[in-house]
Structure formats: C-alpha cells, structure tokens
Amino acid sequence: MDVARKIVIALKDIYGNEGYSIMQNGGKFCDYGHAHFHVFPGYDNDGFGWTYPEGESECSERVAEKIRDGL
C-alpha cells in the first residue's frame, strides 16, 4: 500500500487527476501468481465506475454479518 500511495501522488502530480481507484487481483483472477494492485487515475465524468448486477441483492448488514461469522 505504501507503493500504491506513492503512485497515487505521482499520478496526481503528473496528470492532475481529481481522484483514483485501486483494484487488487488474486487467486483465480490473477495470472501472475501473486497479489498485485492496479492504480487508475480518476477524472470527473470519465465514465469509469463500479457496476452492480441487476435484480435482488442481499442487504449490506446481512452480508457483513456473514463475513463476521466467517472470521
């Protein structure tokens, strides 16, 4: 995370972005065999954002409870 923080600062200094996103890949979704991070500069109205599946979803409190129980 220290390196990601330094990259965020460098991106802002170089490109003047308003924000950033960090994504981590691991396990089945990582071709490199180790955890790694993607750091994306963010700009107002750049079209980047999270999408959620359509249909019913569990309440966040129930999801949090399942995670707590699993710990």
PDB file of N, CA, C and O in Angstrom:
ATOM      1  N   MET A   1       0.827  -1.189   0.000  1.00  0.00           N
ATOM      2  CA  MET A   1       0.000   0.000   0.000  1.00  0.00           C
ATOM      3  C   MET A   1       0.873   1.254   0.000  1.00  0.00           C
ATOM      4  O   MET A   1       0.445   2.271  -0.533  1.00  0.00           O
ATOM      5  N   ASP A   2       2.064   1.162   0.583  1.00  0.00           N
ATOM      6  CA  ASP A   2       2.956   2.321   0.542  1.00  0.00           C
ATOM      7  C   ASP A   2       3.319   2.676  -0.893  1.00  0.00           C
ATOM      8  O   ASP A   2       3.355   3.851  -1.263  1.00  0.00           O
ATOM      9  N   VAL A   3       3.599   1.668  -1.715  1.00  0.00           N
ATOM     10  CA  VAL A   3       3.937   1.920  -3.121  1.00  0.00           C
ATOM     11  C   VAL A   3       2.717   2.465  -3.863  1.00  0.00           C
ATOM     12  O   VAL A   3       2.842   3.404  -4.664  1.00  0.00           O
ATOM     13  N   ALA A   4       1.539   1.905  -3.611  1.00  0.00           N
ATOM     14  CA  ALA A   4       0.322   2.405  -4.256  1.00  0.00           C
ATOM     15  C   ALA A   4       0.101   3.869  -3.908  1.00  0.00           C
ATOM     16  O   ALA A   4      -0.267   4.674  -4.771  1.00  0.00           O
ATOM     17  N   ARG A   5       0.333   4.238  -2.650  1.00  0.00           N
ATOM     18  CA  ARG A   5       0.181   5.632  -2.223  1.00  0.00           C
ATOM     19  C   ARG A   5       1.143   6.538  -2.985  1.00  0.00           C
ATOM     20  O   ARG A   5       0.771   7.615  -3.455  1.00  0.00           O
ATOM     21  N   LYS A   6       2.375   6.086  -3.161  1.00  0.00           N
ATOM     22  CA  LYS A   6       3.363   6.877  -3.910  1.00  0.00           C
ATOM     23  C   LYS A   6       2.950   7.025  -5.373  1.00  0.00           C
ATOM     24  O   LYS A   6       3.128   8.084  -5.979  1.00  0.00           O
ATOM     25  N   ILE A   7       2.384   5.961  -5.949  1.00  0.00           N
ATOM     26  CA  ILE A   7       1.911   6.029  -7.330  1.00  0.00           C
ATOM     27  C   ILE A   7       0.754   7.011  -7.447  1.00  0.00           C
ATOM     28  O   ILE A   7       0.686   7.805  -8.394  1.00  0.00           O
ATOM     29  N   VAL A   8      -0.167   6.982  -6.480  1.00  0.00           N
ATOM     30  CA  VAL A   8      -1.295   7.922  -6.479  1.00  0.00           C
ATOM     31  C   VAL A   8      -0.780   9.361  -6.472  1.00  0.00           C
ATOM     32  O   VAL A   8      -1.262  10.212  -7.236  1.00  0.00           O
ATOM     33  N   ILE A   9       0.202   9.651  -5.632  1.00  0.00           N
ATOM     34  CA  ILE A   9       0.763  11.000  -5.553  1.00  0.00           C
ATOM     35  C   ILE A   9       1.422  11.378  -6.880  1.00  0.00           C
ATOM     36  O   ILE A   9       1.228  12.489  -7.388  1.00  0.00           O
ATOM     37  N   ALA A  10       2.193  10.452  -7.465  1.00  0.00           N
ATOM     38  CA  ALA A  10       2.859  10.725  -8.741  1.00  0.00           C
ATOM     39  C   ALA A  10       1.843  10.974  -9.851  1.00  0.00           C
ATOM     40  O   ALA A  10       2.007  11.908 -10.648  1.00  0.00           O
ATOM     41  N   LEU A  11       0.780  10.164  -9.911  1.00  0.00           N
ATOM     42  CA  LEU A  11      -0.241  10.355 -10.936  1.00  0.00           C
ATOM     43  C   LEU A  11      -0.874  11.735 -10.826  1.00  0.00           C
ATOM     44  O   LEU A  11      -1.071  12.422 -11.834  1.00  0.00           O
ATOM     45  N   LYS A  12      -1.201  12.145  -9.596  1.00  0.00           N
ATOM     46  CA  LYS A  12      -1.819  13.463  -9.407  1.00  0.00           C
ATOM     47  C   LYS A  12      -0.862  14.573  -9.827  1.00  0.00           C
ATOM     48  O   LYS A  12      -1.259  15.534 -10.488  1.00  0.00           O
ATOM     49  N   ASP A  13       0.417  14.446  -9.463  1.00  0.00           N
ATOM     50  CA  ASP A  13       1.413  15.453  -9.851  1.00  0.00           C
ATOM     51  C   ASP A  13       1.576  15.523 -11.376  1.00  0.00           C
ATOM     52  O   ASP A  13       1.718  16.603 -11.938  1.00  0.00           O
ATOM     53  N   ILE A  14       1.566  14.377 -12.033  1.00  0.00           N
ATOM     54  CA  ILE A  14       1.812  14.328 -13.479  1.00  0.00           C
ATOM     55  C   ILE A  14       0.561  14.680 -14.277  1.00  0.00           C
ATOM     56  O   ILE A  14       0.621  15.479 -15.213  1.00  0.00           O
ATOM     57  N   TYR A  15      -0.588  14.073 -13.914  1.00  0.00           N
ATOM     58  CA  TYR A  15      -1.789  14.181 -14.738  1.00  0.00           C
ATOM     59  C   TYR A  15      -2.886  15.067 -14.156  1.00  0.00           C
ATOM     60  O   TYR A  15      -3.865  15.351 -14.838  1.00  0.00           O
ATOM     61  N   GLY A  16      -2.767  15.475 -12.907  1.00  0.00           N
ATOM     62  CA  GLY A  16      -3.763  16.354 -12.304  1.00  0.00           C
ATOM     63  C   GLY A  16      -5.134  15.735 -12.126  1.00  0.00           C
ATOM     64  O   GLY A  16      -6.141  16.433 -12.144  1.00  0.00           O
ATOM     65  N   ASN A  17      -5.189  14.424 -11.944  1.00  0.00           N
ATOM     66  CA  ASN A  17      -6.472  13.753 -11.760  1.00  0.00           C
ATOM     67  C   ASN A  17      -7.116  14.166 -10.445  1.00  0.00           C
ATOM     68  O   ASN A  17      -6.451  14.501  -9.479  1.00  0.00           O
ATOM     69  N   GLU A  18      -8.475  14.126 -10.451  1.00  0.00           N
ATOM     70  CA  GLU A  18      -9.229  14.508  -9.251  1.00  0.00           C
ATOM     71  C   GLU A  18      -9.295  13.403  -8.210  1.00  0.00           C
ATOM     72  O   GLU A  18      -9.528  13.657  -7.036  1.00  0.00           O
ATOM     73  N   GLY A  19      -9.118  12.171  -8.606  1.00  0.00           N
ATOM     74  CA  GLY A  19      -9.202  11.048  -7.678  1.00  0.00           C
ATOM     75  C   GLY A  19      -8.504   9.838  -8.259  1.00  0.00           C
ATOM     76  O   GLY A  19      -7.770   9.942  -9.245  1.00  0.00           O
ATOM     77  N   TYR A  20      -8.757   8.703  -7.658  1.00  0.00           N
ATOM     78  CA  TYR A  20      -8.115   7.468  -8.121  1.00  0.00           C
ATOM     79  C   TYR A  20      -8.926   6.271  -7.654  1.00  0.00           C
ATOM     80  O   TYR A  20      -9.753   6.365  -6.751  1.00  0.00           O
ATOM     81  N   SER A  21      -8.671   5.136  -8.296  1.00  0.00           N
ATOM     82  CA  SER A  21      -9.246   3.858  -7.891  1.00  0.00           C
ATOM     83  C   SER A  21      -8.112   2.851  -7.807  1.00  0.00           C
ATOM     84  O   SER A  21      -7.164   2.908  -8.600  1.00  0.00           O
ATOM     85  N   ILE A  22      -8.224   1.947  -6.856  1.00  0.00           N
ATOM     86  CA  ILE A  22      -7.239   0.881  -6.712  1.00  0.00           C
ATOM     87  C   ILE A  22      -7.986  -0.443  -6.746  1.00  0.00           C
ATOM     88  O   ILE A  22      -8.967  -0.629  -6.030  1.00  0.00           O
ATOM     89  N   MET A  23      -7.516  -1.362  -7.586  1.00  0.00           N
ATOM     90  CA  MET A  23      -8.126  -2.684  -7.687  1.00  0.00           C
ATOM     91  C   MET A  23      -7.043  -3.723  -7.418  1.00  0.00           C
ATOM     92  O   MET A  23      -5.917  -3.587  -7.892  1.00  0.00           O
ATOM     93  N   GLN A  24      -7.381  -4.745  -6.663  1.00  0.00           N
ATOM     94  CA  GLN A  24      -6.437  -5.814  -6.345  1.00  0.00           C
ATOM     95  C   GLN A  24      -6.932  -7.096  -6.974  1.00  0.00           C
ATOM     96  O   GLN A  24      -8.112  -7.413  -6.913  1.00  0.00           O
ATOM     97  N   ASN A  25      -6.035  -7.850  -7.596  1.00  0.00           N
ATOM     98  CA  ASN A  25      -6.361  -9.159  -8.154  1.00  0.00           C
ATOM     99  C   ASN A  25      -5.599 -10.229  -7.399  1.00  0.00           C
ATOM    100  O   ASN A  25      -4.466 -10.013  -6.981  1.00  0.00           O
ATOM    101  N   GLY A  26      -6.206 -11.383  -7.248  1.00  0.00           N
ATOM    102  CA  GLY A  26      -5.538 -12.503  -6.596  1.00  0.00           C
ATOM    103  C   GLY A  26      -6.257 -13.798  -6.897  1.00  0.00           C
ATOM    104  O   GLY A  26      -7.335 -13.817  -7.488  1.00  0.00           O
ATOM    105  N   GLY A  27      -5.658 -14.894  -6.496  1.00  0.00           N
ATOM    106  CA  GLY A  27      -6.265 -16.210  -6.696  1.00  0.00           C
ATOM    107  C   GLY A  27      -6.532 -16.518  -8.151  1.00  0.00           C
ATOM    108  O   GLY A  27      -5.704 -16.258  -9.025  1.00  0.00           O
ATOM    109  N   LYS A  28      -7.700 -17.022  -8.446  1.00  0.00           N
ATOM    110  CA  LYS A  28      -8.094 -17.423  -9.799  1.00  0.00           C
ATOM    111  C   LYS A  28      -8.048 -16.260 -10.789  1.00  0.00           C
ATOM    112  O   LYS A  28      -7.868 -16.461 -11.981  1.00  0.00           O
ATOM    113  N   PHE A  29      -8.202 -15.029 -10.289  1.00  0.00           N
ATOM    114  CA  PHE A  29      -8.273 -13.857 -11.158  1.00  0.00           C
ATOM    115  C   PHE A  29      -6.930 -13.182 -11.357  1.00  0.00           C
ATOM    116  O   PHE A  29      -6.852 -12.043 -11.788  1.00  0.00           O
ATOM    117  N   CYS A  30      -5.855 -13.893 -11.035  1.00  0.00           N
ATOM    118  CA  CYS A  30      -4.509 -13.333 -11.160  1.00  0.00           C
ATOM    119  C   CYS A  30      -3.635 -14.311 -11.930  1.00  0.00           C
ATOM    120  O   CYS A  30      -3.372 -15.409 -11.475  1.00  0.00           O
ATOM    121  N   ASP A  31      -3.158 -13.897 -13.084  1.00  0.00           N
ATOM    122  CA  ASP A  31      -2.299 -14.751 -13.904  1.00  0.00           C
ATOM    123  C   ASP A  31      -0.851 -14.768 -13.439  1.00  0.00           C
ATOM    124  O   ASP A  31      -0.057 -15.544 -13.933  1.00  0.00           O
ATOM    125  N   TYR A  32      -0.485 -13.904 -12.510  1.00  0.00           N
ATOM    126  CA  TYR A  32       0.918 -13.727 -12.135  1.00  0.00           C
ATOM    127  C   TYR A  32       1.350 -14.526 -10.913  1.00  0.00           C
ATOM    128  O   TYR A  32       2.515 -14.536 -10.572  1.00  0.00           O
ATOM    129  N   GLY A  33       0.416 -15.154 -10.202  1.00  0.00           N
ATOM    130  CA  GLY A  33       0.773 -15.974  -9.059  1.00  0.00           C
ATOM    131  C   GLY A  33       1.044 -15.205  -7.781  1.00  0.00           C
ATOM    132  O   GLY A  33       1.542 -15.762  -6.816  1.00  0.00           O
ATOM    133  N   HIS A  34       0.733 -13.926  -7.782  1.00  0.00           N
ATOM    134  CA  HIS A  34       0.905 -13.119  -6.574  1.00  0.00           C
ATOM    135  C   HIS A  34      -0.144 -12.005  -6.577  1.00  0.00           C
ATOM    136  O   HIS A  34      -0.678 -11.667  -7.624  1.00  0.00           O
ATOM    137  N   ALA A  35      -0.430 -11.490  -5.412  1.00  0.00           N
ATOM    138  CA  ALA A  35      -1.363 -10.361  -5.333  1.00  0.00           C
ATOM    139  C   ALA A  35      -0.702  -9.136  -5.941  1.00  0.00           C
ATOM    140  O   ALA A  35       0.489  -8.907  -5.762  1.00  0.00           O
ATOM    141  N   HIS A  36      -1.466  -8.382  -6.687  1.00  0.00           N
ATOM    142  CA  HIS A  36      -0.947  -7.131  -7.234  1.00  0.00           C
ATOM    143  C   HIS A  36      -2.087  -6.124  -7.348  1.00  0.00           C
ATOM    144  O   HIS A  36      -3.257  -6.492  -7.313  1.00  0.00           O
ATOM    145  N   PHE A  37      -1.722  -4.871  -7.469  1.00  0.00           N
ATOM    146  CA  PHE A  37      -2.695  -3.786  -7.482  1.00  0.00           C
ATOM    147  C   PHE A  37      -2.658  -3.035  -8.806  1.00  0.00           C
ATOM    148  O   PHE A  37      -1.597  -2.874  -9.403  1.00  0.00           O
ATOM    149  N   HIS A  38      -3.810  -2.566  -9.231  1.00  0.00           N
ATOM    150  CA  HIS A  38      -3.935  -1.677 -10.381  1.00  0.00           C
ATOM    151  C   HIS A  38      -4.342  -0.318  -9.813  1.00  0.00           C
ATOM    152  O   HIS A  38      -5.282  -0.229  -9.022  1.00  0.00           O
ATOM    153  N   VAL A  39      -3.640   0.731 -10.205  1.00  0.00           N
ATOM    154  CA  VAL A  39      -3.956   2.083  -9.743  1.00  0.00           C
ATOM    155  C   VAL A  39      -4.406   2.880 -10.960  1.00  0.00           C
ATOM    156  O   VAL A  39      -3.670   3.006 -11.939  1.00  0.00           O
ATOM    157  N   PHE A  40      -5.642   3.395 -10.913  1.00  0.00           N
ATOM    158  CA  PHE A  40      -6.228   4.133 -12.025  1.00  0.00           C
ATOM    159  C   PHE A  40      -6.434   5.591 -11.619  1.00  0.00           C
ATOM    160  O   PHE A  40      -7.070   5.859 -10.602  1.00  0.00           O
ATOM    161  N   PRO A  41      -5.961   6.546 -12.426  1.00  0.00           N
ATOM    162  CA  PRO A  41      -6.303   7.941 -12.156  1.00  0.00           C
ATOM    163  C   PRO A  41      -7.781   8.154 -12.469  1.00  0.00           C
ATOM    164  O   PRO A  41      -8.340   7.487 -13.342  1.00  0.00           O
ATOM    165  N   GLY A  42      -8.424   9.036 -11.735  1.00  0.00           N
ATOM    166  CA  GLY A  42      -9.840   9.296 -11.950  1.00  0.00           C
ATOM    167  C   GLY A  42     -10.111  10.759 -12.239  1.00  0.00           C
ATOM    168  O   GLY A  42      -9.465  11.658 -11.675  1.00  0.00           O
ATOM    169  N   TYR A  43     -11.048  10.995 -13.148  1.00  0.00           N
ATOM    170  CA  TYR A  43     -11.437  12.341 -13.546  1.00  0.00           C
ATOM    171  C   TYR A  43     -12.950  12.452 -13.511  1.00  0.00           C
ATOM    172  O   TYR A  43     -13.657  11.468 -13.761  1.00  0.00           O
ATOM    173  N   ASP A  44     -13.464  13.631 -13.240  1.00  0.00           N
ATOM    174  CA  ASP A  44     -14.908  13.843 -13.302  1.00  0.00           C
ATOM    175  C   ASP A  44     -15.424  13.444 -14.675  1.00  0.00           C
ATOM    176  O   ASP A  44     -14.806  13.766 -15.696  1.00  0.00           O
ATOM    177  N   ASN A  45     -16.528  12.737 -14.706  1.00  0.00           N
ATOM    178  CA  ASN A  45     -17.206  12.352 -15.945  1.00  0.00           C
ATOM    179  C   ASN A  45     -16.335  11.536 -16.897  1.00  0.00           C
ATOM    180  O   ASN A  45     -16.497  11.622 -18.107  1.00  0.00           O
ATOM    181  N   ASP A  46     -15.410  10.733 -16.360  1.00  0.00           N
ATOM    182  CA  ASP A  46     -14.566   9.918 -17.246  1.00  0.00           C
ATOM    183  C   ASP A  46     -15.227   8.598 -17.641  1.00  0.00           C
ATOM    184  O   ASP A  46     -14.678   7.833 -18.425  1.00  0.00           O
ATOM    185  N   GLY A  47     -16.404   8.316 -17.089  1.00  0.00           N
ATOM    186  CA  GLY A  47     -17.131   7.111 -17.450  1.00  0.00           C
ATOM    187  C   GLY A  47     -16.728   5.878 -16.668  1.00  0.00           C
ATOM    188  O   GLY A  47     -17.357   4.837 -16.779  1.00  0.00           O
ATOM    189  N   PHE A  48     -15.669   5.975 -15.859  1.00  0.00           N
ATOM    190  CA  PHE A  48     -15.246   4.824 -15.061  1.00  0.00           C
ATOM    191  C   PHE A  48     -16.103   4.746 -13.808  1.00  0.00           C
ATOM    192  O   PHE A  48     -16.377   5.751 -13.165  1.00  0.00           O
ATOM    193  N   GLY A  49     -16.537   3.553 -13.466  1.00  0.00           N
ATOM    194  CA  GLY A  49     -17.323   3.384 -12.252  1.00  0.00           C
ATOM    195  C   GLY A  49     -17.616   1.923 -12.010  1.00  0.00           C
ATOM    196  O   GLY A  49     -17.399   1.069 -12.868  1.00  0.00           O
ATOM    197  N   TRP A  50     -18.108   1.638 -10.837  1.00  0.00           N
ATOM    198  CA  TRP A  50     -18.468   0.274 -10.486  1.00  0.00           C
ATOM    199  C   TRP A  50     -19.864   0.003 -11.000  1.00  0.00           C
ATOM    200  O   TRP A  50     -20.717   0.862 -10.970  1.00  0.00           O
ATOM    201  N   THR A  51     -20.093  -1.199 -11.473  1.00  0.00           N
ATOM    202  CA  THR A  51     -21.432  -1.592 -11.887  1.00  0.00           C
ATOM    203  C   THR A  51     -21.912  -2.711 -10.976  1.00  0.00           C
ATOM    204  O   THR A  51     -21.123  -3.525 -10.506  1.00  0.00           O
ATOM    205  N   TYR A  52     -23.186  -2.733 -10.733  1.00  0.00           N
ATOM    206  CA  TYR A  52     -23.783  -3.741  -9.863  1.00  0.00           C
ATOM    207  C   TYR A  52     -24.735  -4.598 -10.681  1.00  0.00           C
ATOM    208  O   TYR A  52     -25.399  -4.088 -11.583  1.00  0.00           O
ATOM    209  N   PRO A  53     -24.814  -5.885 -10.369  1.00  0.00           N
ATOM    210  CA  PRO A  53     -25.729  -6.742 -11.122  1.00  0.00           C
ATOM    211  C   PRO A  53     -27.176  -6.330 -10.875  1.00  0.00           C
ATOM    212  O   PRO A  53     -27.511  -5.795  -9.815  1.00  0.00           O
ATOM    213  N   GLU A  54     -28.003  -6.586 -11.869  1.00  0.00           N
ATOM    214  CA  GLU A  54     -29.422  -6.275 -11.719  1.00  0.00           C
ATOM    215  C   GLU A  54     -30.092  -7.320 -10.851  1.00  0.00           C
ATOM    216  O   GLU A  54     -29.591  -8.418 -10.673  1.00  0.00           O
ATOM    217  N   GLY A  55     -31.244  -6.987 -10.328  1.00  0.00           N
ATOM    218  CA  GLY A  55     -32.016  -7.928  -9.527  1.00  0.00           C
ATOM    219  C   GLY A  55     -31.793  -7.729  -8.039  1.00  0.00           C
ATOM    220  O   GLY A  55     -31.097  -6.813  -7.609  1.00  0.00           O
ATOM    221  N   GLU A  56     -32.412  -8.597  -7.274  1.00  0.00           N
ATOM    222  CA  GLU A  56     -32.342  -8.506  -5.818  1.00  0.00           C
ATOM    223  C   GLU A  56     -30.927  -8.786  -5.313  1.00  0.00           C
ATOM    224  O   GLU A  56     -30.227  -9.633  -5.852  1.00  0.00           O
ATOM    225  N   SER A  57     -30.531  -8.080  -4.292  1.00  0.00           N
ATOM    226  CA  SER A  57     -29.244  -8.339  -3.650  1.00  0.00           C
ATOM    227  C   SER A  57     -29.447  -8.349  -2.146  1.00  0.00           C
ATOM    228  O   SER A  57     -30.415  -7.801  -1.633  1.00  0.00           O
ATOM    229  N   GLU A  58     -28.534  -8.999  -1.453  1.00  0.00           N
ATOM    230  CA  GLU A  58     -28.652  -9.078  -0.011  1.00  0.00           C
ATOM    231  C   GLU A  58     -28.380  -7.721   0.619  1.00  0.00           C
ATOM    232  O   GLU A  58     -27.567  -6.953   0.125  1.00  0.00           O
ATOM    233  N   CYS A  59     -29.028  -7.464   1.708  1.00  0.00           N
ATOM    234  CA  CYS A  59     -28.807  -6.236   2.463  1.00  0.00           C
ATOM    235  C   CYS A  59     -27.366  -6.218   2.975  1.00  0.00           C
ATOM    236  O   CYS A  59     -26.828  -7.246   3.386  1.00  0.00           O
ATOM    237  N   SER A  60     -26.735  -5.086   2.940  1.00  0.00           N
ATOM    238  CA  SER A  60     -25.343  -4.971   3.371  1.00  0.00           C
ATOM    239  C   SER A  60     -25.132  -5.475   4.797  1.00  0.00           C
ATOM    240  O   SER A  60     -24.101  -6.068   5.100  1.00  0.00           O
ATOM    241  N   GLU A  61     -26.087  -5.254   5.670  1.00  0.00           N
ATOM    242  CA  GLU A  61     -25.939  -5.703   7.059  1.00  0.00           C
ATOM    243  C   GLU A  61     -25.882  -7.224   7.136  1.00  0.00           C
ATOM    244  O   GLU A  61     -25.096  -7.786   7.889  1.00  0.00           O
ATOM    245  N   ARG A  62     -26.691  -7.917   6.329  1.00  0.00           N
ATOM    246  CA  ARG A  62     -26.650  -9.389   6.309  1.00  0.00           C
ATOM    247  C   ARG A  62     -25.326  -9.882   5.741  1.00  0.00           C
ATOM    248  O   ARG A  62     -24.772 -10.870   6.212  1.00  0.00           O
ATOM    249  N   VAL A  63     -24.823  -9.218   4.725  1.00  0.00           N
ATOM    250  CA  VAL A  63     -23.532  -9.600   4.148  1.00  0.00           C
ATOM    251  C   VAL A  63     -22.440  -9.401   5.192  1.00  0.00           C
ATOM    252  O   VAL A  63     -21.585 -10.272   5.398  1.00  0.00           O
ATOM    253  N   ALA A  64     -22.455  -8.279   5.884  1.00  0.00           N
ATOM    254  CA  ALA A  64     -21.459  -8.006   6.926  1.00  0.00           C
ATOM    255  C   ALA A  64     -21.529  -9.062   8.026  1.00  0.00           C
ATOM    256  O   ALA A  64     -20.497  -9.513   8.528  1.00  0.00           O
ATOM    257  N   GLU A  65     -22.743  -9.475   8.399  1.00  0.00           N
ATOM    258  CA  GLU A  65     -22.905 -10.498   9.433  1.00  0.00           C
ATOM    259  C   GLU A  65     -22.301 -11.831   8.987  1.00  0.00           C
ATOM    260  O   GLU A  65     -21.612 -12.503   9.759  1.00  0.00           O
ATOM    261  N   LYS A  66     -22.514 -12.203   7.734  1.00  0.00           N
ATOM    262  CA  LYS A  66     -21.931 -13.451   7.213  1.00  0.00           C
ATOM    263  C   LYS A  66     -20.404 -13.394   7.249  1.00  0.00           C
ATOM    264  O   LYS A  66     -19.753 -14.383   7.583  1.00  0.00           O
ATOM    265  N   ILE A  67     -19.846 -12.245   6.892  1.00  0.00           N
ATOM    266  CA  ILE A  67     -18.395 -12.104   6.918  1.00  0.00           C
ATOM    267  C   ILE A  67     -17.869 -12.199   8.349  1.00  0.00           C
ATOM    268  O   ILE A  67     -16.897 -12.894   8.627  1.00  0.00           O
ATOM    269  N   ARG A  68     -18.550 -11.512   9.285  1.00  0.00           N
ATOM    270  CA  ARG A  68     -18.138 -11.594  10.701  1.00  0.00           C
ATOM    271  C   ARG A  68     -18.192 -13.039  11.192  1.00  0.00           C
ATOM    272  O   ARG A  68     -17.273 -13.499  11.869  1.00  0.00           O
ATOM    273  N   ASP A  69     -19.260 -13.755  10.851  1.00  0.00           N
ATOM    274  CA  ASP A  69     -19.385 -15.163  11.268  1.00  0.00           C
ATOM    275  C   ASP A  69     -18.276 -16.014  10.679  1.00  0.00           C
ATOM    276  O   ASP A  69     -17.815 -16.963  11.301  1.00  0.00           O
ATOM    277  N   GLY A  70     -17.864 -15.689   9.460  1.00  0.00           N
ATOM    278  CA  GLY A  70     -16.810 -16.448   8.806  1.00  0.00           C
ATOM    279  C   GLY A  70     -15.426 -16.192   9.366  1.00  0.00           C
ATOM    280  O   GLY A  70     -14.496 -16.979   9.176  1.00  0.00           O
ATOM    281  N   LEU A  71     -15.273 -15.084  10.058  1.00  0.00           N
ATOM    282  CA  LEU A  71     -13.973 -14.785  10.663  1.00  0.00           C
ATOM    283  C   LEU A  71     -13.820 -15.547  11.959  1.00  0.00           C
ATOM    284  O   LEU A  71     -12.844 -15.789  12.503  1.00  0.00           O
TER     285      LEU A  71
END
